[in-house]
Amino acid sequence: MTREIGRKYVPKVANMHKVCEVNYGRLLRLLPDCDTQDLQYQFEVNASLLYTIKIIECSRYTSTLEMSQKSHMGYDFLRPVVQVRLYHDAKMAEVISAQNIGSLQPSYQYPNMKMYQKNEKEMVNIFLAEWLQFCLTQSNQLYSSEA
């Protein structure tokens, strides 16, 4: 098997679309009202684990939200935080920022100074899909409040 050195990673658009469509569907199941700005939802998994989804921005065709994990255990920097843009016309939800990585690129050269994976954007969207599924199956209580 020959190793291809220096070839740029090219994301598979169909795979990315599928994950983003799944994420959109899961977010709609979690959020009864995702087009109201300044709303915050919290999902309690157990006494020490809580997830928060805060709607940051709403417009006619998009909503932007931030999802974060709140826990009494562990270090703050280990708690995941993602910003997600929902495209209502396309019925897709895409991670636009994760763990203080600003605008995620479709692909990265590897290795790189910040050690991002070649498919970092795809991986954080897959992570979001798993995270949302966890919230759907494990959350004991959902409540909303004005942010």
mmCIF file of N, CA, C and O in Angstrom, residues 83-132:
data_model
loop_
_atom_site.group_PDB
_atom_site.id
_atom_site.type_symbol
_atom_site.label_atom_id
_atom_site.label_comp_id
_atom_site.label_asym_id
_atom_site.label_seq_id
_atom_site.Cartn_x
_atom_site.Cartn_y
_atom_site.Cartn_z
ATOM 1 N N GLN A 83 -21.008 25.880 18.891
ATOM 2 C CA GLN A 83 -22.008 26.763 18.306
ATOM 3 C C GLN A 83 -22.485 26.099 17.028
ATOM 4 O O GLN A 83 -21.683 25.587 16.241
ATOM 5 N N VAL A 84 -23.801 26.098 16.856
ATOM 6 C CA VAL A 84 -24.419 25.396 15.743
ATOM 7 C C VAL A 84 -25.322 26.356 14.987
ATOM 8 O O VAL A 84 -26.071 27.124 15.597
ATOM 9 N N ARG A 85 -25.247 26.303 13.672
ATOM 10 C CA ARG A 85 -26.154 27.085 12.838
ATOM 11 C C ARG A 85 -27.172 26.145 12.228
ATOM 12 O O ARG A 85 -26.819 25.144 11.615
ATOM 13 N N LEU A 86 -28.450 26.468 12.432
ATOM 14 C CA LEU A 86 -29.540 25.715 11.834
ATOM 15 C C LEU A 86 -29.981 26.444 10.570
ATOM 16 O O LEU A 86 -30.264 27.641 10.616
ATOM 17 N N TYR A 87 -30.007 25.720 9.471
ATOM 18 C CA TYR A 87 -30.474 26.247 8.191
ATOM 19 C C TYR A 87 -31.863 25.673 7.971
ATOM 20 O O TYR A 87 -32.012 24.518 7.558
ATOM 21 N N HIS A 88 -32.901 26.468 8.280
ATOM 22 C CA HIS A 88 -34.269 25.953 8.257
ATOM 23 C C HIS A 88 -34.746 25.614 6.852
ATOM 24 O O HIS A 88 -35.499 24.650 6.676
ATOM 25 N N ASP A 89 -34.311 26.360 5.861
ATOM 26 C CA ASP A 89 -34.739 26.073 4.488
ATOM 27 C C ASP A 89 -34.121 24.772 3.966
ATOM 28 O O ASP A 89 -34.762 24.005 3.257
ATOM 29 N N ALA A 90 -32.885 24.476 4.355
ATOM 30 C CA ALA A 90 -32.205 23.251 3.914
ATOM 31 C C ALA A 90 -32.402 22.099 4.902
ATOM 32 O O ALA A 90 -32.024 20.965 4.610
ATOM 33 N N LYS A 91 -32.954 22.400 6.080
ATOM 34 C CA LYS A 91 -33.160 21.403 7.142
ATOM 35 C C LYS A 91 -31.846 20.726 7.534
ATOM 36 O O LYS A 91 -31.736 19.509 7.576
ATOM 37 N N MET A 92 -30.859 21.582 7.808
ATOM 38 C CA MET A 92 -29.529 21.112 8.201
ATOM 39 C C MET A 92 -29.043 21.923 9.399
ATOM 40 O O MET A 92 -29.409 23.086 9.557
ATOM 41 N N ALA A 93 -28.221 21.284 10.231
ATOM 42 C CA ALA A 93 -27.585 21.952 11.368
ATOM 43 C C ALA A 93 -26.101 21.644 11.300
ATOM 44 O O ALA A 93 -25.700 20.484 11.265
ATOM 45 N N GLU A 94 -25.287 22.690 11.298
ATOM 46 C CA GLU A 94 -23.845 22.540 11.122
ATOM 47 C C GLU A 94 -23.106 23.216 12.269
ATOM 48 O O GLU A 94 -23.431 24.336 12.654
ATOM 49 N N VAL A 95 -22.101 22.540 12.814
ATOM 50 C CA VAL A 95 -21.249 23.138 13.843
ATOM 51 C C VAL A 95 -20.397 24.212 13.171
ATOM 52 O O VAL A 95 -19.719 23.943 12.185
ATOM 53 N N ILE A 96 -20.460 25.419 13.708
ATOM 54 C CA ILE A 96 -19.663 26.508 13.132
ATOM 55 C C ILE A 96 -18.483 26.871 14.026
ATOM 56 O O ILE A 96 -17.546 27.516 13.583
ATOM 57 N N SER A 97 -18.534 26.451 15.296
ATOM 58 C CA SER A 97 -17.449 26.722 16.228
ATOM 59 C C SER A 97 -17.479 25.650 17.302
ATOM 60 O O SER A 97 -18.552 25.256 17.762
ATOM 61 N N ALA A 98 -16.290 25.196 17.702
ATOM 62 C CA ALA A 98 -16.218 24.159 18.737
ATOM 63 C C ALA A 98 -14.967 24.355 19.577
ATOM 64 O O ALA A 98 -13.883 24.568 19.029
ATOM 65 N N GLN A 99 -15.127 24.291 20.897
ATOM 66 C CA GLN A 99 -13.994 24.354 21.818
ATOM 67 C C GLN A 99 -13.043 25.492 21.485
ATOM 68 O O GLN A 99 -11.839 25.297 21.390
ATOM 69 N N ASN A 100 -13.582 26.662 21.264
ATOM 70 C CA ASN A 100 -12.805 27.869 20.981
ATOM 71 C C ASN A 100 -12.064 27.821 19.654
ATOM 72 O O ASN A 100 -11.138 28.598 19.436
ATOM 73 N N ILE A 101 -12.426 26.894 18.778
ATOM 74 C CA ILE A 101 -11.931 26.941 17.400
ATOM 75 C C ILE A 101 -12.926 27.822 16.675
ATOM 76 O O ILE A 101 -14.106 27.489 16.603
ATOM 77 N N GLY A 102 -12.473 28.936 16.168
ATOM 78 C CA GLY A 102 -13.370 29.862 15.497
ATOM 79 C C GLY A 102 -14.080 29.221 14.330
ATOM 80 O O GLY A 102 -14.727 28.202 14.474
ATOM 81 N N SER A 103 -13.947 29.758 13.199
ATOM 82 C CA SER A 103 -14.566 29.234 12.000
ATOM 83 C C SER A 103 -13.849 27.951 11.570
ATOM 84 O O SER A 103 -12.671 27.971 11.235
ATOM 85 N N LEU A 104 -14.571 26.845 11.601
ATOM 86 C CA LEU A 104 -13.979 25.564 11.212
ATOM 87 C C LEU A 104 -13.800 25.493 9.701
ATOM 88 O O LEU A 104 -14.717 25.820 8.941
ATOM 89 N N GLN A 105 -12.644 25.059 9.267
ATOM 90 C CA GLN A 105 -12.357 24.897 7.848
ATOM 91 C C GLN A 105 -12.856 23.534 7.382
ATOM 92 O O GLN A 105 -12.927 22.595 8.168
ATOM 93 N N PRO A 106 -13.188 23.385 6.100
ATOM 94 C CA PRO A 106 -13.627 22.075 5.592
ATOM 95 C C PRO A 106 -12.566 20.991 5.770
ATOM 96 O O PRO A 106 -12.887 19.832 5.989
ATOM 97 N N SER A 107 -11.305 21.385 5.680
ATOM 98 C CA SER A 107 -10.218 20.426 5.903
ATOM 99 C C SER A 107 -8.968 21.191 6.338
ATOM 100 O O SER A 107 -8.855 22.390 6.139
ATOM 101 N N TYR A 108 -8.051 20.447 6.950
ATOM 102 C CA TYR A 108 -6.798 21.016 7.432
ATOM 103 C C TYR A 108 -5.635 20.172 6.918
ATOM 104 O O TYR A 108 -5.764 18.956 6.773
ATOM 105 N N GLN A 109 -4.525 20.836 6.651
ATOM 106 C CA GLN A 109 -3.304 20.099 6.367
ATOM 107 C C GLN A 109 -2.899 19.406 7.665
ATOM 108 O O GLN A 109 -3.118 19.929 8.747
ATOM 109 N N TYR A 110 -2.345 18.244 7.555
ATOM 110 C CA TYR A 110 -1.921 17.520 8.753
ATOM 111 C C TYR A 110 -0.514 17.004 8.551
ATOM 112 O O TYR A 110 -0.227 16.447 7.506
ATOM 113 N N PRO A 111 0.365 17.198 9.493
ATOM 114 C CA PRO A 111 0.179 17.852 10.790
ATOM 115 C C PRO A 111 0.112 19.368 10.652
ATOM 116 O O PRO A 111 0.549 19.933 9.658
ATOM 117 N N ASN A 112 -0.434 20.010 11.680
ATOM 118 C CA ASN A 112 -0.500 21.465 11.714
ATOM 119 C C ASN A 112 -0.179 21.940 13.123
ATOM 120 O O ASN A 112 -0.126 21.150 14.054
ATOM 121 N N MET A 113 0.040 23.231 13.281
ATOM 122 C CA MET A 113 0.491 23.785 14.559
ATOM 123 C C MET A 113 -0.497 23.531 15.706
ATOM 124 O O MET A 113 -0.100 23.332 16.831
ATOM 125 N N LYS A 114 -1.789 23.529 15.411
ATOM 126 C CA LYS A 114 -2.788 23.337 16.466
ATOM 127 C C LYS A 114 -3.259 21.895 16.565
ATOM 128 O O LYS A 114 -4.137 21.586 17.360
ATOM 129 N N MET A 115 -2.683 21.030 15.750
ATOM 130 C CA MET A 115 -2.975 19.599 15.760
ATOM 131 C C MET A 115 -4.445 19.267 15.487
ATOM 132 O O MET A 115 -5.002 18.320 16.022
ATOM 133 N N TYR A 116 -5.081 20.062 14.625
ATOM 134 C CA TYR A 116 -6.427 19.719 14.181
ATOM 135 C C TYR A 116 -6.330 18.515 13.266
ATOM 136 O O TYR A 116 -5.365 18.365 12.514
ATOM 137 N N GLN A 117 -7.340 17.677 13.310
ATOM 138 C CA GLN A 117 -7.406 16.536 12.397
ATOM 139 C C GLN A 117 -7.698 17.036 10.993
ATOM 140 O O GLN A 117 -8.257 18.115 10.800
ATOM 141 N N LYS A 118 -7.354 16.237 9.996
ATOM 142 C CA LYS A 118 -7.628 16.608 8.604
ATOM 143 C C LYS A 118 -9.112 16.877 8.411
ATOM 144 O O LYS A 118 -9.499 17.786 7.697
ATOM 145 N N ASN A 119 -9.931 16.085 9.060
ATOM 146 C CA ASN A 119 -11.381 16.183 8.918
ATOM 147 C C ASN A 119 -12.039 16.709 10.195
ATOM 148 O O ASN A 119 -13.098 16.246 10.606
ATOM 149 N N GLU A 120 -11.436 17.708 10.813
ATOM 150 C CA GLU A 120 -11.900 18.260 12.087
ATOM 151 C C GLU A 120 -13.365 18.686 12.029
ATOM 152 O O GLU A 120 -14.139 18.399 12.938
ATOM 153 N N LYS A 121 -13.765 19.351 10.956
ATOM 154 C CA LYS A 121 -15.148 19.828 10.840
ATOM 155 C C LYS A 121 -16.122 18.657 10.801
ATOM 156 O O LYS A 121 -17.151 18.669 11.474
ATOM 157 N N GLU A 122 -15.794 17.650 10.037
ATOM 158 C CA GLU A 122 -16.650 16.465 9.965
ATOM 159 C C GLU A 122 -16.737 15.786 11.327
ATOM 160 O O GLU A 122 -17.816 15.372 11.768
ATOM 161 N N MET A 123 -15.631 15.688 12.026
ATOM 162 C CA MET A 123 -15.602 15.009 13.318
ATOM 163 C C MET A 123 -16.420 15.750 14.380
ATOM 164 O O MET A 123 -17.107 15.117 15.175
ATOM 165 N N VAL A 124 -16.384 17.075 14.409
ATOM 166 C CA VAL A 124 -17.178 17.796 15.415
ATOM 167 C C VAL A 124 -18.669 17.699 15.094
ATOM 168 O O VAL A 124 -19.496 17.694 16.007
ATOM 169 N N ASN A 125 -19.028 17.595 13.827
ATOM 170 C CA ASN A 125 -20.431 17.400 13.476
ATOM 171 C C ASN A 125 -20.905 15.999 13.851
ATOM 172 O O ASN A 125 -22.035 15.814 14.301
ATOM 173 N N ILE A 126 -20.049 15.006 13.713
ATOM 174 C CA ILE A 126 -20.373 13.650 14.163
ATOM 175 C C ILE A 126 -20.481 13.627 15.686
ATOM 176 O O ILE A 126 -21.388 12.998 16.251
ATOM 177 N N PHE A 127 -19.571 14.326 16.360
ATOM 178 C CA PHE A 127 -19.650 14.437 17.810
ATOM 179 C C PHE A 127 -20.986 15.040 18.229
ATOM 180 O O PHE A 127 -21.642 14.557 19.155
ATOM 181 N N LEU A 128 -21.415 16.100 17.552
ATOM 182 C CA LEU A 128 -22.696 16.726 17.867
ATOM 183 C C LEU A 128 -23.838 15.730 17.689
ATOM 184 O O LEU A 128 -24.745 15.664 18.518
ATOM 185 N N ALA A 129 -23.795 14.942 16.631
ATOM 186 C CA ALA A 129 -24.843 13.938 16.397
ATOM 187 C C ALA A 129 -24.927 12.961 17.563
ATOM 188 O O ALA A 129 -26.019 12.642 18.054
ATOM 189 N N GLU A 130 -23.783 12.505 18.035
ATOM 190 C CA GLU A 130 -23.753 11.571 19.164
ATOM 191 C C GLU A 130 -24.206 12.249 20.452
ATOM 192 O O GLU A 130 -24.923 11.664 21.263
ATOM 193 N N TRP A 131 -23.803 13.476 20.637
ATOM 194 C CA TRP A 131 -24.167 14.246 21.824
ATOM 195 C C TRP A 131 -25.676 14.469 21.875
ATOM 196 O O TRP A 131 -26.315 14.308 22.918
ATOM 197 N N LEU A 132 -26.265 14.845 20.743
ATOM 198 C CA LEU A 132 -27.708 15.067 20.679
ATOM 199 C C LEU A 132 -28.481 13.771 20.925
ATOM 200 O O LEU A 132 -29.495 13.766 21.627
#
